[in-house]
């Protein structure tokens, strides 16, 4: 069965500093990996995805993520955090051999960016 | 372009009451999903559908039923609501491609007293 772990419930960073939100995954075979963001009282919004190719994936709002197969990780990064980046972030994985294109989500990491 | 629309957005029920959540998408997507979001537990899949007239159980299906009579609509029903079903419910859809992302609705907050 596929699974995702987000080891940090909350990440705190000062505006202007780089941020990293961690994600590790477990699937049989090669994964499809996704990051979503959720602002208060809103649905999840797609940020970026890894399908194949370059291990560094660029997405919306200046975010990027690095796929590391040997460490089974897909950490979300941004070079310079903004207060407006404060939100709940979810990592998700899809097994390439699974059915129905189901995504399995992590428990989420709350990012708090302060001035 | 509405995307994925959920109704109602808020609902309060008493234990034992029934209700239906409606999800509608206008992107001609084949696959639709119902998730529930609870603090510290992320999103858990309740039921899903890979096309009109088909449904299947997800991770936490007990106490819920679904129907997909039309391609654009996916209904989630609670026949006899329980306090454990207090949650925020999200509908999502996708084209069915393995590389495609899910598109989510804004959520429906349900409280069962």
PDB file of C-alpha atoms in Angstrom:
ATOM      1  CA  UNK A   1       0.000   0.000   0.000  1.00  0.00           C
ATOM      2  CA  UNK A   2       1.157   3.503  -0.726  1.00  0.00           C
ATOM      3  CA  UNK A   3       1.779   5.971   2.089  1.00  0.00           C
ATOM      4  CA  UNK A   4       3.184   9.396   2.774  1.00  0.00           C
ATOM      5  CA  UNK A   5       4.782  10.777   5.930  1.00  0.00           C
ATOM      6  CA  UNK A   6       5.117  14.429   6.844  1.00  0.00           C
ATOM      7  CA  UNK A   7       7.205  14.355  10.001  1.00  0.00           C
ATOM      8  CA  UNK A   8       6.642  17.958  11.072  1.00  0.00           C
ATOM      9  CA  UNK A   9       3.266  19.194  12.257  1.00  0.00           C
ATOM     10  CA  UNK A  10       4.441  22.783  11.985  1.00  0.00           C
ATOM     11  CA  UNK A  11       7.343  24.659  10.444  1.00  0.00           C
ATOM     12  CA  UNK A  12       8.170  28.192  11.521  1.00  0.00           C
ATOM     13  CA  UNK A  13      10.304  30.480   9.380  1.00  0.00           C
ATOM     14  CA  UNK A  14      11.019  34.193   9.194  1.00  0.00           C
ATOM     15  CA  UNK A  15      10.015  36.083   6.075  1.00  0.00           C
ATOM     16  CA  UNK A  16      12.862  36.222   3.598  1.00  0.00           C
ATOM     17  CA  UNK A  17      14.456  33.014   4.862  1.00  0.00           C
ATOM     18  CA  UNK A  18      14.434  29.761   2.897  1.00  0.00           C
ATOM     19  CA  UNK A  19      11.846  27.171   3.850  1.00  0.00           C
ATOM     20  CA  UNK A  20      11.665  23.394   3.616  1.00  0.00           C
ATOM     21  CA  UNK A  21       8.646  21.209   4.272  1.00  0.00           C
ATOM     22  CA  UNK A  22       9.556  17.533   4.462  1.00  0.00           C
ATOM     23  CA  UNK A  23       7.835  14.553   2.881  1.00  0.00           C
ATOM     24  CA  UNK A  24       8.806  10.896   2.560  1.00  0.00           C
ATOM     25  CA  UNK A  25       6.844   8.283   0.677  1.00  0.00           C
ATOM     26  CA  UNK A  26       6.385   4.555   0.326  1.00  0.00           C
ATOM     27  CA  UNK A  27       5.083   2.891  -2.843  1.00  0.00           C
ATOM     28  CA  UNK A  28       5.708  -0.234  -4.831  1.00  0.00           C
ATOM     29  CA  UNK A  29       7.646   0.902  -7.864  1.00  0.00           C
ATOM     30  CA  UNK A  30       8.112   4.443  -9.078  1.00  0.00           C
ATOM     31  CA  UNK A  31       5.801   7.119  -7.703  1.00  0.00           C
ATOM     32  CA  UNK A  32       3.899  10.105  -8.898  1.00  0.00           C
ATOM     33  CA  UNK A  33       4.269  12.794  -6.209  1.00  0.00           C
ATOM     34  CA  UNK A  34       2.259  15.943  -5.560  1.00  0.00           C
ATOM     35  CA  UNK A  35       2.189  18.951  -3.255  1.00  0.00           C
ATOM     36  CA  UNK A  36      -0.965  20.831  -2.389  1.00  0.00           C
ATOM     37  CA  UNK A  37      -1.596  23.952  -0.299  1.00  0.00           C
ATOM     38  CA  UNK A  38      -4.677  24.745   1.754  1.00  0.00           C
ATOM     39  CA  UNK A  39      -5.491  28.250   2.929  1.00  0.00           C
ATOM     40  CA  UNK A  40      -7.951  28.716   5.821  1.00  0.00           C
ATOM     41  CA  UNK A  41     -11.498  27.628   5.001  1.00  0.00           C
ATOM     42  CA  UNK A  42     -10.556  26.766   1.430  1.00  0.00           C
ATOM     43  CA  UNK A  43     -10.095  23.637  -0.631  1.00  0.00           C
ATOM     44  CA  UNK A  44      -6.730  22.191  -1.583  1.00  0.00           C
ATOM     45  CA  UNK A  45      -4.860  23.866  -4.404  1.00  0.00           C
ATOM     46  CA  UNK A  46      -2.318  22.074  -6.572  1.00  0.00           C
ATOM     47  CA  UNK A  47       1.257  23.392  -6.286  1.00  0.00           C
ATOM     48  CA  UNK A  48       3.465  21.011  -8.235  1.00  0.00           C
ATOM     49  CA  UNK A  49       4.060  17.399  -9.189  1.00  0.00           C
ATOM     50  CA  UNK A  50       6.855  14.981 -10.006  1.00  0.00           C
ATOM     51  CA  UNK A  51       6.152  12.579 -12.815  1.00  0.00           C
ATOM     52  CA  UNK A  52       9.514  11.782 -14.371  1.00  0.00           C
ATOM     53  CA  UNK A  53      12.674  13.514 -15.516  1.00  0.00           C
ATOM     54  CA  UNK A  54      14.443  16.245 -13.567  1.00  0.00           C
ATOM     55  CA  UNK A  55      14.566  15.665  -9.846  1.00  0.00           C
ATOM     56  CA  UNK A  56      13.964  19.360  -9.169  1.00  0.00           C
ATOM     57  CA  UNK A  57      10.406  20.340  -9.978  1.00  0.00           C
ATOM     58  CA  UNK A  58       9.224  23.946 -10.124  1.00  0.00           C
ATOM     59  CA  UNK A  59       5.672  24.924  -9.323  1.00  0.00           C
ATOM     60  CA  UNK A  60       3.350  27.764  -8.459  1.00  0.00           C
ATOM     61  CA  UNK A  61       4.157  30.805  -6.277  1.00  0.00           C
ATOM     62  CA  UNK A  62       7.935  30.215  -6.439  1.00  0.00           C
ATOM     63  CA  UNK A  63       7.810  26.787  -4.798  1.00  0.00           C
ATOM     64  CA  UNK A  64       9.944  23.877  -5.906  1.00  0.00           C
ATOM     65  CA  UNK A  65      10.427  20.318  -4.734  1.00  0.00           C
ATOM     66  CA  UNK A  66      13.317  17.904  -4.912  1.00  0.00           C
ATOM     67  CA  UNK A  67      12.690  14.247  -5.656  1.00  0.00           C
ATOM     68  CA  UNK A  68      15.241  11.912  -4.075  1.00  0.00           C
ATOM     69  CA  UNK A  69      14.686   8.296  -4.979  1.00  0.00           C
ATOM     70  CA  UNK A  70      17.359   6.847  -2.716  1.00  0.00           C
ATOM     71  CA  UNK A  71      15.916   8.630   0.314  1.00  0.00           C
ATOM     72  CA  UNK A  72      12.296   8.238  -0.876  1.00  0.00           C
ATOM     73  CA  UNK A  73      11.743  11.920  -0.224  1.00  0.00           C
ATOM     74  CA  UNK A  74      10.015  14.801  -1.957  1.00  0.00           C
ATOM     75  CA  UNK A  75      10.723  17.914   0.119  1.00  0.00           C
ATOM     76  CA  UNK A  76       9.012  21.202  -0.713  1.00  0.00           C
ATOM     77  CA  UNK A  77      11.260  24.258  -0.802  1.00  0.00           C
ATOM     78  CA  UNK A  78      11.201  27.975  -1.423  1.00  0.00           C
ATOM     79  CA  UNK A  79      14.288  30.227  -1.455  1.00  0.00           C
ATOM     80  CA  UNK A  80      12.607  33.190   0.263  1.00  0.00           C
ATOM     81  CA  UNK A  81       9.452  32.776   2.354  1.00  0.00           C
ATOM     82  CA  UNK A  82       6.586  35.272   2.383  1.00  0.00           C
ATOM     83  CA  UNK A  83       4.038  35.858   5.146  1.00  0.00           C
ATOM     84  CA  UNK A  84       1.387  35.007   2.550  1.00  0.00           C
ATOM     85  CA  UNK A  85       2.881  31.502   2.260  1.00  0.00           C
ATOM     86  CA  UNK A  86       1.482  30.683   5.701  1.00  0.00           C
ATOM     87  CA  UNK A  87      -0.906  27.778   5.126  1.00  0.00           C
ATOM     88  CA  UNK A  88      -1.324  24.019   5.477  1.00  0.00           C
ATOM     89  CA  UNK A  89       0.733  21.949   3.053  1.00  0.00           C
ATOM     90  CA  UNK A  90      -0.007  18.395   1.997  1.00  0.00           C
ATOM     91  CA  UNK A  91       2.204  15.913   0.237  1.00  0.00           C
ATOM     92  CA  UNK A  92       0.500  13.143  -1.761  1.00  0.00           C
ATOM     93  CA  UNK A  93       1.541  10.042  -3.678  1.00  0.00           C
ATOM     94  CA  UNK A  94      -0.013   8.004  -6.423  1.00  0.00           C
ATOM     95  CA  UNK A  95       1.103   4.453  -7.168  1.00  0.00           C
ATOM     96  CA  UNK A  96       1.721   4.006 -10.893  1.00  0.00           C
ATOM     97  CA  UNK A  97       0.307   0.508 -10.722  1.00  0.00           C
ATOM     98  CA  UNK A  98      -2.739   1.382  -8.652  1.00  0.00           C
ATOM     99  CA  UNK A  99      -6.278   1.821  -9.817  1.00  0.00           C
ATOM    100  CA  UNK A 100      -8.544   4.816 -10.092  1.00  0.00           C
ATOM    101  CA  UNK A 101      -5.734   7.380  -9.946  1.00  0.00           C
ATOM    102  CA  UNK A 102      -6.191   7.557  -6.182  1.00  0.00           C
ATOM    103  CA  UNK A 103      -4.001   9.937  -4.225  1.00  0.00           C
ATOM    104  CA  UNK A 104      -2.855   9.143  -0.699  1.00  0.00           C
ATOM    105  CA  UNK A 105      -2.200  12.239   1.399  1.00  0.00           C
ATOM    106  CA  UNK A 106       0.082  12.940   4.321  1.00  0.00           C
ATOM    107  CA  UNK A 107      -1.214  14.442   7.540  1.00  0.00           C
ATOM    108  CA  UNK A 108      -0.187  17.952   6.555  1.00  0.00           C
ATOM    109  CA  UNK A 109       2.386  20.482   7.768  1.00  0.00           C
ATOM    110  CA  UNK A 110       1.383  23.920   8.908  1.00  0.00           C
ATOM    111  CA  UNK A 111       3.781  26.582   7.676  1.00  0.00           C
ATOM    112  CA  UNK A 112       3.941  29.762   9.717  1.00  0.00           C
ATOM    113  CA  UNK A 113       5.932  32.630   8.227  1.00  0.00           C
ATOM    114  CA  UNK A 114       6.518  35.613  10.499  1.00  0.00           C
ATOM    115  CA  UNK A 115       7.897  39.099   9.935  1.00  0.00           C
TER     116      UNK A 115
ATOM    117  CA  UNK B   1     -15.344  28.396 -14.847  1.00  0.00           C
ATOM    118  CA  UNK B   2     -16.773  26.928 -11.628  1.00  0.00           C
ATOM    119  CA  UNK B   3     -14.553  23.814 -11.410  1.00  0.00           C
ATOM    120  CA  UNK B   4     -15.746  21.666  -8.488  1.00  0.00           C
ATOM    121  CA  UNK B   5     -18.736  22.924  -6.508  1.00  0.00           C
ATOM    122  CA  UNK B   6     -19.932  21.456  -3.225  1.00  0.00           C
ATOM    123  CA  UNK B   7     -23.283  22.066  -1.541  1.00  0.00           C
ATOM    124  CA  UNK B   8     -24.069  22.763   1.209  1.00  0.00           C
ATOM    125  CA  UNK B   9     -20.989  24.484   2.638  1.00  0.00           C
ATOM    126  CA  UNK B  10     -22.142  24.126   6.235  1.00  0.00           C
ATOM    127  CA  UNK B  11     -24.610  21.826   7.950  1.00  0.00           C
ATOM    128  CA  UNK B  12     -25.493  20.894  11.502  1.00  0.00           C
ATOM    129  CA  UNK B  13     -27.231  17.573  12.112  1.00  0.00           C
ATOM    130  CA  UNK B  14     -28.540  15.724  15.103  1.00  0.00           C
ATOM    131  CA  UNK B  15     -27.434  12.150  15.706  1.00  0.00           C
ATOM    132  CA  UNK B  16     -29.501   9.794  13.592  1.00  0.00           C
ATOM    133  CA  UNK B  17     -30.498  12.323  10.951  1.00  0.00           C
ATOM    134  CA  UNK B  18     -29.698  11.781   7.303  1.00  0.00           C
ATOM    135  CA  UNK B  19     -28.325  14.126   4.681  1.00  0.00           C
ATOM    136  CA  UNK B  20     -26.736  14.272   1.253  1.00  0.00           C
ATOM    137  CA  UNK B  21     -23.742  16.285   0.094  1.00  0.00           C
ATOM    138  CA  UNK B  22     -23.667  17.188  -3.568  1.00  0.00           C
ATOM    139  CA  UNK B  23     -20.543  17.570  -5.661  1.00  0.00           C
ATOM    140  CA  UNK B  24     -20.721  18.933  -9.199  1.00  0.00           C
ATOM    141  CA  UNK B  25     -17.848  19.375 -11.653  1.00  0.00           C
ATOM    142  CA  UNK B  26     -17.901  21.071 -15.031  1.00  0.00           C
ATOM    143  CA  UNK B  27     -14.554  19.796 -16.362  1.00  0.00           C
ATOM    144  CA  UNK B  28     -15.895  16.581 -17.900  1.00  0.00           C
ATOM    145  CA  UNK B  29     -13.740  14.553 -15.528  1.00  0.00           C
ATOM    146  CA  UNK B  30     -14.171  10.794 -15.364  1.00  0.00           C
ATOM    147  CA  UNK B  31     -12.948  10.230 -11.822  1.00  0.00           C
ATOM    148  CA  UNK B  32     -14.448  11.733  -8.687  1.00  0.00           C
ATOM    149  CA  UNK B  33     -13.638  11.295  -5.013  1.00  0.00           C
ATOM    150  CA  UNK B  34     -14.952  12.093  -1.561  1.00  0.00           C
ATOM    151  CA  UNK B  35     -12.412  12.750   1.205  1.00  0.00           C
ATOM    152  CA  UNK B  36     -12.839  13.739   4.817  1.00  0.00           C
ATOM    153  CA  UNK B  37     -10.380  15.986   6.625  1.00  0.00           C
ATOM    154  CA  UNK B  38      -9.845  15.706  10.348  1.00  0.00           C
ATOM    155  CA  UNK B  39      -7.213  17.476  12.470  1.00  0.00           C
ATOM    156  CA  UNK B  40      -3.938  15.586  12.560  1.00  0.00           C
ATOM    157  CA  UNK B  41      -5.190  12.927  10.169  1.00  0.00           C
ATOM    158  CA  UNK B  42      -4.888  14.610   6.802  1.00  0.00           C
ATOM    159  CA  UNK B  43      -7.332  13.621   4.086  1.00  0.00           C
ATOM    160  CA  UNK B  44      -8.812  10.138   4.055  1.00  0.00           C
ATOM    161  CA  UNK B  45     -10.624   8.693   1.065  1.00  0.00           C
ATOM    162  CA  UNK B  46     -14.235   7.711   1.729  1.00  0.00           C
ATOM    163  CA  UNK B  47     -15.546   6.582  -1.673  1.00  0.00           C
ATOM    164  CA  UNK B  48     -14.635   7.175  -5.265  1.00  0.00           C
ATOM    165  CA  UNK B  49     -15.992   6.723  -8.776  1.00  0.00           C
ATOM    166  CA  UNK B  50     -14.181   5.988 -12.028  1.00  0.00           C
ATOM    167  CA  UNK B  51     -17.142   6.832 -14.216  1.00  0.00           C
ATOM    168  CA  UNK B  52     -20.870   7.362 -14.461  1.00  0.00           C
ATOM    169  CA  UNK B  53     -22.755   4.564 -12.735  1.00  0.00           C
ATOM    170  CA  UNK B  54     -19.705   3.215 -10.869  1.00  0.00           C
ATOM    171  CA  UNK B  55     -18.632   3.625  -7.257  1.00  0.00           C
ATOM    172  CA  UNK B  56     -16.067   1.985  -4.992  1.00  0.00           C
ATOM    173  CA  UNK B  57     -15.026   2.047  -1.345  1.00  0.00           C
ATOM    174  CA  UNK B  58     -12.049   3.984  -0.147  1.00  0.00           C
ATOM    175  CA  UNK B  59     -10.185   3.902   3.133  1.00  0.00           C
ATOM    176  CA  UNK B  60     -13.046   4.907   5.484  1.00  0.00           C
ATOM    177  CA  UNK B  61     -16.372   4.010   3.801  1.00  0.00           C
ATOM    178  CA  UNK B  62     -18.412   2.879   6.822  1.00  0.00           C
ATOM    179  CA  UNK B  63     -21.510   4.976   7.497  1.00  0.00           C
ATOM    180  CA  UNK B  64     -21.497   6.580   4.030  1.00  0.00           C
ATOM    181  CA  UNK B  65     -23.087   5.804   0.685  1.00  0.00           C
ATOM    182  CA  UNK B  66     -22.483   7.390  -2.703  1.00  0.00           C
ATOM    183  CA  UNK B  67     -24.049   7.581  -6.122  1.00  0.00           C
ATOM    184  CA  UNK B  68     -22.850   8.745  -9.540  1.00  0.00           C
ATOM    185  CA  UNK B  69     -25.948   8.800 -11.705  1.00  0.00           C
ATOM    186  CA  UNK B  70     -24.584  11.581 -13.913  1.00  0.00           C
ATOM    187  CA  UNK B  71     -20.971  12.064 -14.939  1.00  0.00           C
ATOM    188  CA  UNK B  72     -20.801  15.565 -13.534  1.00  0.00           C
ATOM    189  CA  UNK B  73     -22.321  14.777 -10.117  1.00  0.00           C
ATOM    190  CA  UNK B  74     -21.134  12.696  -7.187  1.00  0.00           C
ATOM    191  CA  UNK B  75     -23.380  12.464  -4.123  1.00  0.00           C
ATOM    192  CA  UNK B  76     -22.299  11.508  -0.620  1.00  0.00           C
ATOM    193  CA  UNK B  77     -25.006  10.335   1.752  1.00  0.00           C
ATOM    194  CA  UNK B  78     -25.134   9.812   5.490  1.00  0.00           C
ATOM    195  CA  UNK B  79     -28.083   7.595   6.353  1.00  0.00           C
ATOM    196  CA  UNK B  80     -27.839   7.908  10.148  1.00  0.00           C
ATOM    197  CA  UNK B  81     -25.367  10.555  11.198  1.00  0.00           C
ATOM    198  CA  UNK B  82     -23.046   9.980  14.159  1.00  0.00           C
ATOM    199  CA  UNK B  83     -20.849  12.466  16.058  1.00  0.00           C
ATOM    200  CA  UNK B  84     -17.781  10.654  14.651  1.00  0.00           C
ATOM    201  CA  UNK B  85     -18.819  11.932  11.226  1.00  0.00           C
ATOM    202  CA  UNK B  86     -18.262  15.536  12.282  1.00  0.00           C
ATOM    203  CA  UNK B  87     -15.645  16.613   9.764  1.00  0.00           C
ATOM    204  CA  UNK B  88     -14.882  18.707   6.722  1.00  0.00           C
ATOM    205  CA  UNK B  89     -15.721  16.872   3.530  1.00  0.00           C
ATOM    206  CA  UNK B  90     -13.944  17.522   0.236  1.00  0.00           C
ATOM    207  CA  UNK B  91     -14.911  16.430  -3.209  1.00  0.00           C
ATOM    208  CA  UNK B  92     -12.272  16.154  -5.908  1.00  0.00           C
ATOM    209  CA  UNK B  93     -12.134  15.190  -9.555  1.00  0.00           C
ATOM    210  CA  UNK B  94      -9.563  14.344 -12.197  1.00  0.00           C
ATOM    211  CA  UNK B  95      -9.467  13.307 -15.806  1.00  0.00           C
ATOM    212  CA  UNK B  96      -8.171   9.836 -14.920  1.00  0.00           C
ATOM    213  CA  UNK B  97      -4.669  10.264 -16.239  1.00  0.00           C
ATOM    214  CA  UNK B  98      -2.076   8.951 -13.806  1.00  0.00           C
ATOM    215  CA  UNK B  99      -0.119  12.150 -14.181  1.00  0.00           C
ATOM    216  CA  UNK B 100      -3.073  14.438 -13.603  1.00  0.00           C
ATOM    217  CA  UNK B 101      -3.658  16.364 -10.433  1.00  0.00           C
ATOM    218  CA  UNK B 102      -6.902  16.367  -8.468  1.00  0.00           C
ATOM    219  CA  UNK B 103      -9.128  19.444  -8.470  1.00  0.00           C
ATOM    220  CA  UNK B 104     -10.852  20.107  -5.162  1.00  0.00           C
ATOM    221  CA  UNK B 105     -14.042  21.802  -4.079  1.00  0.00           C
ATOM    222  CA  UNK B 106     -14.131  24.350  -1.265  1.00  0.00           C
ATOM    223  CA  UNK B 107     -15.321  21.835   1.305  1.00  0.00           C
ATOM    224  CA  UNK B 108     -18.472  21.120   3.312  1.00  0.00           C
ATOM    225  CA  UNK B 109     -18.267  21.469   7.077  1.00  0.00           C
ATOM    226  CA  UNK B 110     -20.572  19.013   8.829  1.00  0.00           C
ATOM    227  CA  UNK B 111     -21.274  18.990  12.564  1.00  0.00           C
ATOM    228  CA  UNK B 112     -23.202  16.136  14.136  1.00  0.00           C
ATOM    229  CA  UNK B 113     -24.538  16.846  17.613  1.00  0.00           C
TER     230      UNK B 113
END
